[in-house]
């Protein structure tokens, strides 16, 4: 009986959170998501919310994944009616605040996808933070034009 | 002798005054002028559709056009805008037959007709993905006052580009612009007022 209860507790504590979030150090990474690849498009973008629950600022420095030849961090800027994307060295994550990577803002750019991303599928992405370290997260793929995650 | 000079002088003055009156009359607008209230956006274009066929602005006469520029290597703005257009089409129901969205690439070097067709199909097959030669693309962008700019070196360059949706009436004349980030129901509502 004890073993059973212990196993149950173990499962409860290690099972992935149904809210699709993962903690590393003081950072809570909430729902990394991407969009299904339209047609033969070779690029993709990953979005997520990062809560810095600690007292010190941190930075998202880089990301990597097996699904793409190259992964970088970009910022999307609007100048009047013109959309521009620029590579950035990091995403600042100020202490005690939530930073959102979302369409129209920061995104992790996947360049040279080896296979199209499929709606409702998922893939792994490793995130590297300046202070918190590195962690592998599961990215969930939404519809091609999703403006925000649906689940 | 003097009389002749007087007559000539008089005639000159009269002619000069007539000229002044004529010019004044013209400038006062009694003669119809070209309207200056509407921006000079739009115009003829020649492009290639997703099936490799040549299309022009005439191909789409009779439909309200939603003209949107972008490229298939674009992971953020283009899916957002196309999804909003696709959503608006669905909300329009049968009225969608009166509307023809065009997605015109600003990256003809990489965006082939087949790539464009596959790309727009992910959002709504009613959207026409158009490409062309660099000159044809430059011409249509110029007609729409749309800006585009290559950024970066090597194969992985990105394109800065205008993201507004130009709405053209069934005669091919400019009607209005919509922001690409408007929600589908906002785009549908704006179109319903025009249709």
XYZ file of C-alpha atoms in Angstrom:
346
model
C 0.000 0.000 0.000
C 2.782 2.380 0.983
C 4.591 1.667 -2.260
C 1.450 2.338 -4.197
C 0.885 5.655 -2.431
C 4.515 6.602 -2.905
C 4.253 5.796 -6.603
C 1.083 7.841 -6.858
C 2.750 10.810 -5.164
C 5.749 10.453 -7.418
C 3.546 10.484 -10.489
C 1.603 13.465 -9.201
C 4.765 15.492 -8.674
C 6.539 14.564 -11.862
C 3.645 14.457 -14.275
C 3.719 17.361 -16.717
C 1.469 20.178 -15.574
C -1.753 20.180 -17.562
C -1.342 23.936 -17.935
C 1.745 23.245 -20.051
C 4.269 25.187 -18.069
C 7.730 24.424 -16.782
C 9.882 25.988 -14.079
C 13.610 26.623 -14.138
C 15.128 28.547 -11.270
C 12.969 31.630 -10.793
C 11.530 31.464 -14.288
C 8.190 29.960 -15.193
C 7.883 29.217 -18.892
C 4.243 29.103 -19.858
C 2.846 27.350 -22.909
C 5.477 27.521 -25.622
C 3.530 27.424 -28.890
C 4.098 27.669 -32.594
C 2.009 27.722 -35.764
C 1.450 25.006 -38.343
C 3.661 25.599 -41.371
C 1.696 27.060 -44.293
C 2.568 25.224 -47.514
C 6.301 24.935 -48.080
C 7.298 27.852 -45.842
C 10.772 27.120 -44.489
C 10.568 29.351 -41.424
C 8.540 29.262 -38.261
C 8.173 31.150 -35.011
C 7.820 30.072 -31.391
C 5.997 32.163 -28.813
C 5.554 31.816 -25.028
C 5.159 33.674 -21.748
C 8.055 33.828 -19.331
C 7.370 34.852 -15.752
C 10.400 35.972 -13.796
C 9.286 35.271 -10.258
C 12.664 36.086 -8.758
C 14.320 39.259 -7.536
C 17.021 39.374 -10.172
C 16.733 40.242 -13.871
C 17.502 37.495 -16.320
C 17.778 37.176 -20.102
C 16.787 34.631 -22.704
C 20.045 34.287 -24.626
C 19.399 31.634 -27.214
C 17.408 28.620 -28.302
C 18.079 25.496 -30.291
C 16.079 22.670 -31.768
C 16.424 19.635 -33.982
C 13.490 20.744 -36.126
C 15.328 23.590 -37.825
C 18.755 24.243 -39.293
C 19.103 27.482 -37.366
C 17.287 29.088 -34.462
C 17.510 32.737 -33.510
C 15.691 35.362 -31.494
C 13.968 38.143 -33.400
C 12.077 41.237 -32.531
C 9.198 42.394 -34.693
C 8.951 46.151 -35.068
C 6.304 48.253 -36.799
C 7.459 51.481 -38.370
C 4.285 53.129 -39.571
C 2.706 50.520 -41.813
C 5.927 48.617 -42.443
C 6.709 45.406 -40.559
C 10.361 44.760 -39.784
C 12.067 41.814 -38.125
C 15.464 42.173 -36.532
C 17.691 39.589 -34.829
C 18.381 40.439 -31.202
C 21.020 39.100 -28.827
C 18.595 38.404 -26.016
C 15.136 38.976 -24.602
C 15.291 40.926 -21.343
C 13.385 39.286 -18.498
C 13.065 41.855 -15.708
C 12.584 40.616 -12.157
C 9.051 40.249 -10.867
C 7.425 40.592 -14.271
C 6.083 38.574 -17.185
C 7.527 38.883 -20.649
C 5.515 37.637 -23.582
C 6.893 36.376 -26.857
C 3.891 36.784 -29.164
C 2.957 37.618 -32.773
C 3.975 41.195 -33.457
C 6.613 41.151 -30.724
C 9.551 38.965 -29.828
C 9.676 35.486 -31.243
C 12.096 32.609 -31.459
C 12.639 32.121 -35.147
C 13.094 28.695 -36.641
C 14.979 28.960 -39.919
C 15.188 26.130 -42.386
C 12.595 23.758 -40.993
C 13.535 20.177 -41.737
C 9.881 19.199 -41.856
C 6.699 21.253 -41.820
C 5.238 21.814 -38.372
C 1.913 20.063 -38.141
C -1.133 21.423 -36.351
C -1.667 19.758 -32.956
C 1.795 18.230 -33.100
C 4.689 19.199 -30.885
C 8.474 19.388 -30.872
C 11.307 20.053 -28.448
C 13.133 23.335 -28.042
C 16.057 24.057 -25.713
C 16.084 27.510 -24.139
C 19.214 29.028 -22.606
C 18.942 31.761 -20.010
C 21.758 33.899 -18.676
C 21.167 33.037 -15.025
C 18.664 30.217 -14.906
C 20.533 27.933 -17.273
C 19.209 25.714 -20.034
C 16.031 23.722 -20.244
C 14.257 21.703 -22.880
C 10.574 22.571 -23.383
C 7.817 21.065 -25.466
C 6.355 23.409 -28.041
C 2.763 22.828 -29.083
C 1.760 23.569 -32.657
C -1.423 25.575 -33.210
C -3.210 26.511 -36.444
C -1.326 28.300 -39.194
C -2.686 31.724 -38.364
C -3.372 31.413 -34.656
C -3.146 34.755 -32.908
C -2.824 33.179 -29.501
C -2.655 29.684 -28.057
C -5.988 27.933 -27.856
C -5.164 25.551 -25.040
C -1.967 107.434 -88.418
C -2.637 107.826 -84.720
C -5.964 106.073 -85.039
C -4.284 102.895 -86.230
C -1.960 102.857 -83.259
C -4.850 103.471 -80.944
C -6.785 100.597 -82.466
C -3.824 98.209 -82.286
C -3.055 99.285 -78.753
C -6.690 98.891 -77.800
C -6.910 95.448 -79.371
C -3.783 94.326 -77.541
C -5.188 95.507 -74.250
C -8.493 93.787 -74.952
C -6.733 90.560 -75.911
C -4.551 90.774 -72.830
C -7.567 91.289 -70.618
C -9.333 88.394 -72.308
C -6.331 86.256 -71.572
C -6.392 87.239 -67.921
C -10.099 86.524 -67.687
C -9.635 83.194 -69.418
C -6.888 82.138 -67.061
C -8.866 83.278 -64.077
C -11.880 81.408 -65.291
C -9.882 78.243 -65.719
C -8.281 78.479 -62.326
C -11.531 79.197 -60.586
C -12.582 75.677 -61.453
C -15.313 76.197 -63.945
C -13.507 73.675 -66.088
C -13.575 70.249 -64.479
C -10.325 69.174 -62.854
C -9.080 65.753 -61.692
C -10.304 65.067 -58.150
C -7.551 65.547 -55.578
C -9.458 64.054 -52.638
C -8.592 60.376 -53.223
C -5.038 59.041 -52.967
C -3.668 57.766 -56.234
C -3.350 54.146 -55.159
C -3.710 51.115 -57.373
C -3.420 50.679 -61.066
C -2.616 48.098 -63.726
C -0.447 45.142 -62.864
C 0.683 41.880 -64.468
C 1.533 38.941 -62.217
C 1.534 35.147 -62.109
C -1.006 33.219 -60.072
C -0.519 30.024 -58.092
C -1.162 27.862 -61.152
C 1.421 29.680 -63.223
C -1.111 31.661 -65.244
C -0.644 35.310 -66.074
C -3.154 37.572 -64.372
C -3.692 41.304 -64.504
C -5.794 43.791 -62.598
C -8.468 43.221 -65.277
C -8.682 39.560 -64.282
C -10.301 40.632 -61.041
C -12.629 43.379 -62.254
C -16.063 43.073 -60.745
C -14.749 41.956 -57.352
C -13.706 43.890 -54.298
C -9.998 43.280 -53.913
C -8.087 42.916 -50.663
C -4.482 43.485 -51.680
C -1.924 42.325 -49.120
C 1.851 42.145 -49.592
C 4.163 39.666 -47.854
C 6.349 36.613 -48.437
C 6.319 32.946 -47.509
C 9.510 33.090 -45.441
C 7.695 35.435 -43.066
C 6.711 33.668 -39.832
C 4.898 36.423 -37.990
C 3.068 39.255 -39.778
C 1.984 37.316 -42.863
C 0.279 34.408 -41.116
C -1.420 36.917 -38.842
C -2.776 39.053 -41.689
C -3.776 36.094 -43.862
C -5.525 34.418 -40.987
C -7.508 37.573 -40.296
C -8.471 37.830 -43.967
C -9.418 34.140 -44.069
C -11.520 34.529 -40.940
C -13.271 37.543 -42.434
C -14.092 35.555 -45.598
C -15.738 32.870 -43.518
C -17.768 35.433 -41.592
C -18.975 37.043 -44.827
C -20.737 33.839 -45.836
C -22.152 34.144 -49.352
C -20.965 37.754 -49.584
C -17.441 36.374 -49.764
C -18.106 35.697 -53.468
C -17.879 39.439 -54.053
C -14.414 39.644 -52.503
C -11.089 38.485 -53.905
C -8.101 38.588 -51.539
C -4.711 38.784 -53.225
C -1.474 37.916 -51.422
C 1.349 39.403 -53.485
C 4.911 38.426 -52.711
C 7.622 40.997 -52.157
C 10.187 38.186 -52.463
C 9.860 36.862 -56.036
C 13.396 35.451 -55.893
C 12.320 32.751 -53.449
C 8.521 32.671 -53.759
C 7.586 30.546 -56.731
C 3.988 30.229 -57.942
C 3.742 26.781 -56.364
C 5.112 28.024 -53.045
C 2.596 30.862 -53.023
C -0.290 28.529 -53.815
C 0.643 26.121 -51.037
C 1.120 28.965 -48.579
C -2.252 30.657 -49.055
C -4.062 27.325 -49.133
C -3.194 26.910 -45.445
C -5.374 29.932 -44.668
C -8.111 29.854 -47.319
C -7.931 28.540 -50.896
C -9.988 31.545 -52.042
C -6.969 33.761 -51.421
C -4.902 34.137 -54.595
C -1.148 33.941 -54.055
C 0.604 35.963 -56.739
C 4.235 36.241 -57.753
C 6.044 37.633 -60.790
C 9.353 38.856 -62.112
C 11.203 41.357 -59.931
C 10.115 44.111 -62.328
C 6.455 43.100 -62.162
C 6.593 43.014 -58.368
C 8.321 46.382 -58.263
C 5.623 47.813 -60.535
C 2.666 46.571 -58.491
C 4.302 47.658 -55.221
C 4.880 51.090 -56.698
C 1.255 51.288 -57.839
C 0.108 50.577 -54.303
C 2.758 52.740 -52.654
C 3.811 49.568 -50.814
C 7.299 49.483 -49.373
C 9.541 46.459 -49.294
C 13.197 46.055 -48.473
C 15.575 43.115 -48.319
C 17.460 42.818 -45.031
C 20.382 40.607 -44.199
C 23.000 38.686 -46.117
C 23.083 35.240 -47.632
C 20.179 32.880 -48.100
C 18.356 33.721 -44.901
C 17.481 37.317 -45.643
C 14.201 38.739 -44.407
C 11.969 41.347 -45.996
C 10.688 44.483 -44.379
C 7.334 45.224 -45.974
C 4.098 47.199 -45.748
C 1.422 45.201 -43.985
C -1.723 47.171 -44.695
C -4.573 45.584 -46.611
C -5.612 47.758 -49.553
C -9.312 47.539 -50.360
C -10.097 48.209 -54.037
C -13.618 48.464 -55.469
C -14.985 46.328 -58.337
C -13.828 48.951 -60.861
C -10.296 48.723 -59.576
C -10.388 52.032 -57.736
C -8.952 52.535 -54.279
C -11.515 52.407 -51.472
C -9.703 52.208 -48.130
C -6.934 50.493 -46.140
C -7.305 48.134 -43.217
C -4.669 47.193 -40.652
C -3.513 43.595 -41.052
C -3.891 43.025 -37.320
C -7.617 43.738 -37.245
C -9.626 40.751 -36.030
C -11.624 38.811 -38.639
C -14.915 40.233 -37.410
C -13.602 43.791 -37.705
C -12.464 43.192 -41.273
C -15.794 41.517 -42.115
C -17.722 44.439 -40.607
C -15.688 46.984 -42.587
C -16.301 45.018 -45.789
C -20.026 44.552 -45.150
C -20.383 48.331 -45.123
C -18.859 48.508 -48.572
C -20.451 45.495 -50.207
